[in-house]
XYZ file of C-alpha atoms in Angstrom:
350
model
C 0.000 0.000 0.000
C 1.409 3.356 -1.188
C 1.107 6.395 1.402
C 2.231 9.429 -0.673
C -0.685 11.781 0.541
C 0.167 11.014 4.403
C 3.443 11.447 3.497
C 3.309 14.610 1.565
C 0.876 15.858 4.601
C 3.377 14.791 6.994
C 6.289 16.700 5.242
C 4.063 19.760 5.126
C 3.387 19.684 8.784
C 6.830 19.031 10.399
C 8.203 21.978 7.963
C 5.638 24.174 9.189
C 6.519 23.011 12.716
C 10.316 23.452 12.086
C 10.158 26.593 10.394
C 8.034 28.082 13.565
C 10.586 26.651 16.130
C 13.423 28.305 14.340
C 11.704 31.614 14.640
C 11.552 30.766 18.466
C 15.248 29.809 18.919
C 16.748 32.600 16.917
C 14.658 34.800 19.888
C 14.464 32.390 22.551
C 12.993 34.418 25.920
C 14.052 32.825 29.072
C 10.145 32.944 29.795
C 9.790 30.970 26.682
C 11.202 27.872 29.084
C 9.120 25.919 30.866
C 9.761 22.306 33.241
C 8.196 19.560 32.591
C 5.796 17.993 35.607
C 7.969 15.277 37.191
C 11.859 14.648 38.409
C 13.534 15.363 35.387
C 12.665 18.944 34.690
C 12.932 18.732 31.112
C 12.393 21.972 29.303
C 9.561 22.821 27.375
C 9.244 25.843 25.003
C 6.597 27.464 23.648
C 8.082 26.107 20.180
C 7.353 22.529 21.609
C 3.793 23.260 22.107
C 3.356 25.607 19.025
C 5.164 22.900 16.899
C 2.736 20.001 18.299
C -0.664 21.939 18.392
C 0.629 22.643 14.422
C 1.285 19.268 13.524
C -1.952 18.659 15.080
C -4.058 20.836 13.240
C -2.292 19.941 10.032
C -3.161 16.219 10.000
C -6.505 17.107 11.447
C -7.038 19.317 8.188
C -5.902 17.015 5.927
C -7.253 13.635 7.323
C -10.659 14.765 9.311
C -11.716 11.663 9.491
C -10.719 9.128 12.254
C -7.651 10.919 13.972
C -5.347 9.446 16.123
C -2.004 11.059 17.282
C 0.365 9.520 20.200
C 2.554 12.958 20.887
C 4.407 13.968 23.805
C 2.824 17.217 25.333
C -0.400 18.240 26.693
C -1.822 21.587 27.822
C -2.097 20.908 31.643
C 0.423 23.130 32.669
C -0.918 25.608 30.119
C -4.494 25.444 31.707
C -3.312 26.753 34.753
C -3.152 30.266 36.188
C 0.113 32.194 35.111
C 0.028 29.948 31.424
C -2.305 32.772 29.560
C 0.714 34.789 28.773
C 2.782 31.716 27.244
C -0.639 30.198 25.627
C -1.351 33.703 23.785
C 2.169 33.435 22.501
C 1.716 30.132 21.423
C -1.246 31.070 19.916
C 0.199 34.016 18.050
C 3.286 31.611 16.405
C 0.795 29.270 15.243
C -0.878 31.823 12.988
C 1.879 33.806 12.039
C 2.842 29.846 10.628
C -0.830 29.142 9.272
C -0.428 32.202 7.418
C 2.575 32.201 5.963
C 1.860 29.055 4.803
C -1.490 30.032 2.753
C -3.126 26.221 2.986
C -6.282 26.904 5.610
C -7.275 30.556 5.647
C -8.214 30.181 9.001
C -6.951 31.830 12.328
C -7.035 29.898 15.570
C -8.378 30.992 18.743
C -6.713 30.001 22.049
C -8.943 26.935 23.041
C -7.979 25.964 19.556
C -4.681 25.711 20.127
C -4.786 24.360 23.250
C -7.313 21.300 21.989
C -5.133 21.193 18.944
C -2.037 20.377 21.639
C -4.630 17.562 23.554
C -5.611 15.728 20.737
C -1.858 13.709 20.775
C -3.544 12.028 23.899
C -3.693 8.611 22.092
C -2.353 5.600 23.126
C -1.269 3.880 20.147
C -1.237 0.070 19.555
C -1.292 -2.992 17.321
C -4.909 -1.706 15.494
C -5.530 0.964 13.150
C -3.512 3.812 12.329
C -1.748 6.484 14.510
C 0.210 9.101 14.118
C 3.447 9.367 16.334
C 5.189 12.860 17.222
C 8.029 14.358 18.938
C 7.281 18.431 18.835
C 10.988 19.106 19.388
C 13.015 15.805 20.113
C 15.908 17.044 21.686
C 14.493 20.216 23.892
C 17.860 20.516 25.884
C 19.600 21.167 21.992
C 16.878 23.656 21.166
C 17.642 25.531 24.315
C 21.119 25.321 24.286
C 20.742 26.627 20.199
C 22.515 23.248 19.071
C 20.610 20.279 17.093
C 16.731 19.026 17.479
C 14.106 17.388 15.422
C 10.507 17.955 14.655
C 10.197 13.962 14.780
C 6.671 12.458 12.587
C 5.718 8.716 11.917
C 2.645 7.138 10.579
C 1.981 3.709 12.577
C -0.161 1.127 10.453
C -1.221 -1.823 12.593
C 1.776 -0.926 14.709
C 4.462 -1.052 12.108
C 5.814 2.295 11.011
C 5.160 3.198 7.318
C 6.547 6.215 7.088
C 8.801 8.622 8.775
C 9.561 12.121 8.638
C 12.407 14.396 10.431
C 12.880 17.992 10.273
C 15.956 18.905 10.979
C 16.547 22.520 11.163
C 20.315 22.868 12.594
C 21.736 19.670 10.947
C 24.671 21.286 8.208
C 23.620 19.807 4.605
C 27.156 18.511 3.872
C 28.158 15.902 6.133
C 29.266 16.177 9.958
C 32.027 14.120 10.824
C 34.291 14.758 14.702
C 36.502 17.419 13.409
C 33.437 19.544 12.039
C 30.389 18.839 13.577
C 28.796 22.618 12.594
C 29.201 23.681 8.978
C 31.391 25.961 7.853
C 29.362 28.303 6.450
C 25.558 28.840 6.940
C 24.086 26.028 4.508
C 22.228 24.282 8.019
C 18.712 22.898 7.616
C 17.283 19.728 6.189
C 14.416 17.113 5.760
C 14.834 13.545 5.775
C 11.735 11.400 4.850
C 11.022 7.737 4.552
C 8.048 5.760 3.455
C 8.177 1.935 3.640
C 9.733 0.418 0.250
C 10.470 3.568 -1.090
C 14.063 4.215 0.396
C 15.024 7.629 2.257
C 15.715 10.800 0.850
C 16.788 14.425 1.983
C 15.673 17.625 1.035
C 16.023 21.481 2.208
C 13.532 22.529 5.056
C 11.781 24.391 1.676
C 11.271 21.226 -0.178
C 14.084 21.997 -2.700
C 17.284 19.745 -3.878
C 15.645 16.413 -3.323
C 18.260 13.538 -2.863
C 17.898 9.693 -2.287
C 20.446 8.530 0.687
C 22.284 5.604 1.400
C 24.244 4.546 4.978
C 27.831 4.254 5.317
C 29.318 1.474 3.102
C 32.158 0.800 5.610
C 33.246 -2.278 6.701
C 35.840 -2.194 8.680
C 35.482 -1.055 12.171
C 38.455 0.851 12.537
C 37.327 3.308 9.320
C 33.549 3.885 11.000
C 32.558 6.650 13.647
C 30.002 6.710 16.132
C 27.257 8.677 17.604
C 25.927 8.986 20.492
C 23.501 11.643 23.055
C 25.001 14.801 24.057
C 23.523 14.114 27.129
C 24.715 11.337 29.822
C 22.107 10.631 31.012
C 20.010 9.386 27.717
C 23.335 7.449 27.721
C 25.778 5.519 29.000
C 29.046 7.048 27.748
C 31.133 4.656 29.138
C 29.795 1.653 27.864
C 29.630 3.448 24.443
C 33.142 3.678 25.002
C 33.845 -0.033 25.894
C 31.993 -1.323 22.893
C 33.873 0.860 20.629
C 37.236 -0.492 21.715
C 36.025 -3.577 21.695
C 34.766 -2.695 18.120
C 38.148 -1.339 17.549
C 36.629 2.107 16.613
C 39.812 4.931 16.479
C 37.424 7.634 15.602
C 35.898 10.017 18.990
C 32.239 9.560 19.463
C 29.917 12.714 17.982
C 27.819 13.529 20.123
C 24.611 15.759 19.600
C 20.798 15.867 20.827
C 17.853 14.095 19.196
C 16.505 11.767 16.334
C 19.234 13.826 13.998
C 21.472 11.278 14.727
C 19.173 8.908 12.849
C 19.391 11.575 10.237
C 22.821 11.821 9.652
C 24.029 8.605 9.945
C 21.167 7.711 7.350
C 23.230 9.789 4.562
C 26.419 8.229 6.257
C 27.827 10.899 8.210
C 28.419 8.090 11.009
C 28.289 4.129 10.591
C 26.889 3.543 14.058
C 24.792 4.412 16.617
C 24.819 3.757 20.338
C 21.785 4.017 23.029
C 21.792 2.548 26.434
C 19.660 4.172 29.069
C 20.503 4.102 32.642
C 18.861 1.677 34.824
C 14.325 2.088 34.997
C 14.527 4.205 31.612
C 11.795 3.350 28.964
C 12.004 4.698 25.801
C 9.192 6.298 24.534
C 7.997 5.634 20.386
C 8.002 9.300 19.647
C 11.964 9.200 20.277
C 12.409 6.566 17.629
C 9.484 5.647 15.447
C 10.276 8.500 12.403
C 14.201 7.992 13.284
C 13.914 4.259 12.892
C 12.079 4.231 9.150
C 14.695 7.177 8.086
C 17.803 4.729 8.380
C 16.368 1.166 7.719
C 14.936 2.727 4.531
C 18.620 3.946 3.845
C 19.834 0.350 3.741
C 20.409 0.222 7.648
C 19.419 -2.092 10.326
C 18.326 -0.827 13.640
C 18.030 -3.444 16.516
C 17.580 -3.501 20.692
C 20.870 -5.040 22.633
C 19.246 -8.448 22.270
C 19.361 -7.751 18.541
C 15.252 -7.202 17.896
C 13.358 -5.013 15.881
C 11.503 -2.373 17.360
C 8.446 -3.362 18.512
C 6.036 -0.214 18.041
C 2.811 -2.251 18.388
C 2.556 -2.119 22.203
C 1.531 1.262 22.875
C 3.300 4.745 23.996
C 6.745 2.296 25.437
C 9.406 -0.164 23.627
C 9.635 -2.629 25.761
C 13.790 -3.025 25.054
C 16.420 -5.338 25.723
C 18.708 -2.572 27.376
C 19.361 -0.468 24.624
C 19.317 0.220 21.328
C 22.402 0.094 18.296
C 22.228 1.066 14.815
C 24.555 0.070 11.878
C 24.837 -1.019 8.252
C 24.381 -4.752 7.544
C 27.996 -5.632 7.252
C 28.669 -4.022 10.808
C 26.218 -4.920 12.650
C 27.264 -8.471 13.280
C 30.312 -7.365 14.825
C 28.547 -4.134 16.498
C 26.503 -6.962 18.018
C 29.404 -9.258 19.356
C 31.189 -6.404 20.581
C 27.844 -4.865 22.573
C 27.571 -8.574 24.308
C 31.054 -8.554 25.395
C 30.672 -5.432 27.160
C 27.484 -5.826 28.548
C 28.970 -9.487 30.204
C 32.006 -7.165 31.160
C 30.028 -4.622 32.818
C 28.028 -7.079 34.408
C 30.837 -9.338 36.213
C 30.984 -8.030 40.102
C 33.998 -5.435 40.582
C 36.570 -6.798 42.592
């Protein structure tokens, strides 16, 4: 089954999204941070909620039929007394987008936006279809003005058929450890996936449209490796074990977000590394459009245990302690090397 009009409505949504929160960080407002509810006190911007309450609307136009979206944010915080400010804001960014853009010749009123934000309150699962969306995956690079994603996937009976990420920091000529910003201003690209069809990558304006393959390399000690920018989505020093197990000379590059998928889809990198700490479960809106973008590129992406991805069974992956991603002729010894240090790091210390 082909799925070009979901995918051309899901490339028109996460570049309206992307184009809106790179308005926000080119002028980011320390009141434009929020924290999350909860331990972890992520930060949420007004870009997160303006790029998922777009997204929203978007699909909503396009398919108003049966609607189901599994996204990460919801307006409870925005409800409350002291949000009106950041809500009108949000508000504001969202038409400024809608009307750039030309499609709906509509403008949105607050309670709009703020329903448009709720209706990502789906749970997903094996039945039907569902749309799957990270407003800004990587909210900690967005802050800090380094990379993010506006991260999109269309679930079909809990396999995902397409993926899209907007990626509006990521340098168009590759990123390797010795330049991982461009050199001049060319930043700003599209990847999108659709299953069977291969991956390609595009300008955030739709323009110089190119198929992409992963990294042909074979031997370990030619690839690089990516991995978070932050610690604590991963363990850096059992990234680091694997790779000298792996025999990897290169230094890890790290950066924020589902961009990784990105670039190592066009080969900028030959592997990925994930591994949680201990009681972290990944959530389907931090891999689902990631996940389609590189296997579609030729790659193979796999939990510890070497599975697939299961996306079937709701809002969690239910993982075997982490997740690597290679090209087919690395992966077998990607997946040697990542049982050898897991048996090493699990041996009592002495």
């Amino acid at each position: 089954m082909a799925y070009d009009k979901e995918l051309a409505a899901a490339i028109k949504a996460a570049s309206l999204a992307a184009r809106l929160c790179r308005k926000v960080q080119k002028a980011l407002l320390q009141s434009d941070v929020r924290s999350k509810r909860g331990r972890n006190k992520s930060p949420v911007t007004v870009a997160d909620y303006g790029s998922q309450a777009l997204v929203s609307f978007v699909l909503q136009q396009e398919f108003p039929g049966e609607f189901s979206l599994v996204a990460e944010e919801d307006s409870i915080d925005l409800r409350k007394d002291g949000g009106g400010e950041i809500v009108e804001r949000i508000t504001k960014l969202v038409n400024e987008s809608l009307t750039s853009d030309g499609s709906y010749g509509v403008s949105l009123s607050s309670e709009d936006v703020l329903k448009a934000i709720d209706s990502g309150k789906s749970e997903g699962g094996s039945q039907g279809r569902h749309w799957v969306l990270d407003p800004i995956d990587g909210t900690k690079g967005f802050v800090r003005g380094d990379q993010y994603a506006v991260a999109l996937a269309l679930l079909d009976r809990g396999n995902v058929v397409l993926g899209v990420l907007a990626c509006p920091n990521l340098p168009l000529t590759s990123i390797s450890v010795a330049h991982p910003h461009s050199p001049n201003n060319e930043v700003g690209c599209l990847f999108f996936a659709e299953v069977g069809r291969g991956t390609y990558m595009q300008l955030l304006d739709g323009s110089s449209t190119v198929k992409v393959q992963v990294s042909a390399v074979e031997n370990p000690e030619e690839a690089s490796f990516f991995e978070s920018y932050e610690s604590a989505h991963s363990m850096h020093d059992l990234s680091s074990l694997i790779a000298q197990k792996l025999g990897v000379k290169a230094a890890p590059i790290r950066m924020d977000s589902q961009v990784k998928y990105g670039a190592l889809s066009r080969g900028d990198g030959a592997i990925y590394l994930r591994f949680p700490r201990n009681g972290y479960r990944e959530k389907i809106w931090d891999h689902a459009a990631g996940s389609i973008v590189v296997t579609e590129a030729g790659g193979v992406v796999t939990d510890a245990a070497g599975k697939q991805l299961d996306f079937s069974k709701g809002k969690y992956l239910d993982l075997d302690t982490g997740i690597i991603v290679s090209n087919q002729k690395l992966m077998p010894l990607l997946f040697d090397a990542v049982r050898a240090s897991l048996a090493e790091k699990a041996k009592p210390q002495p």
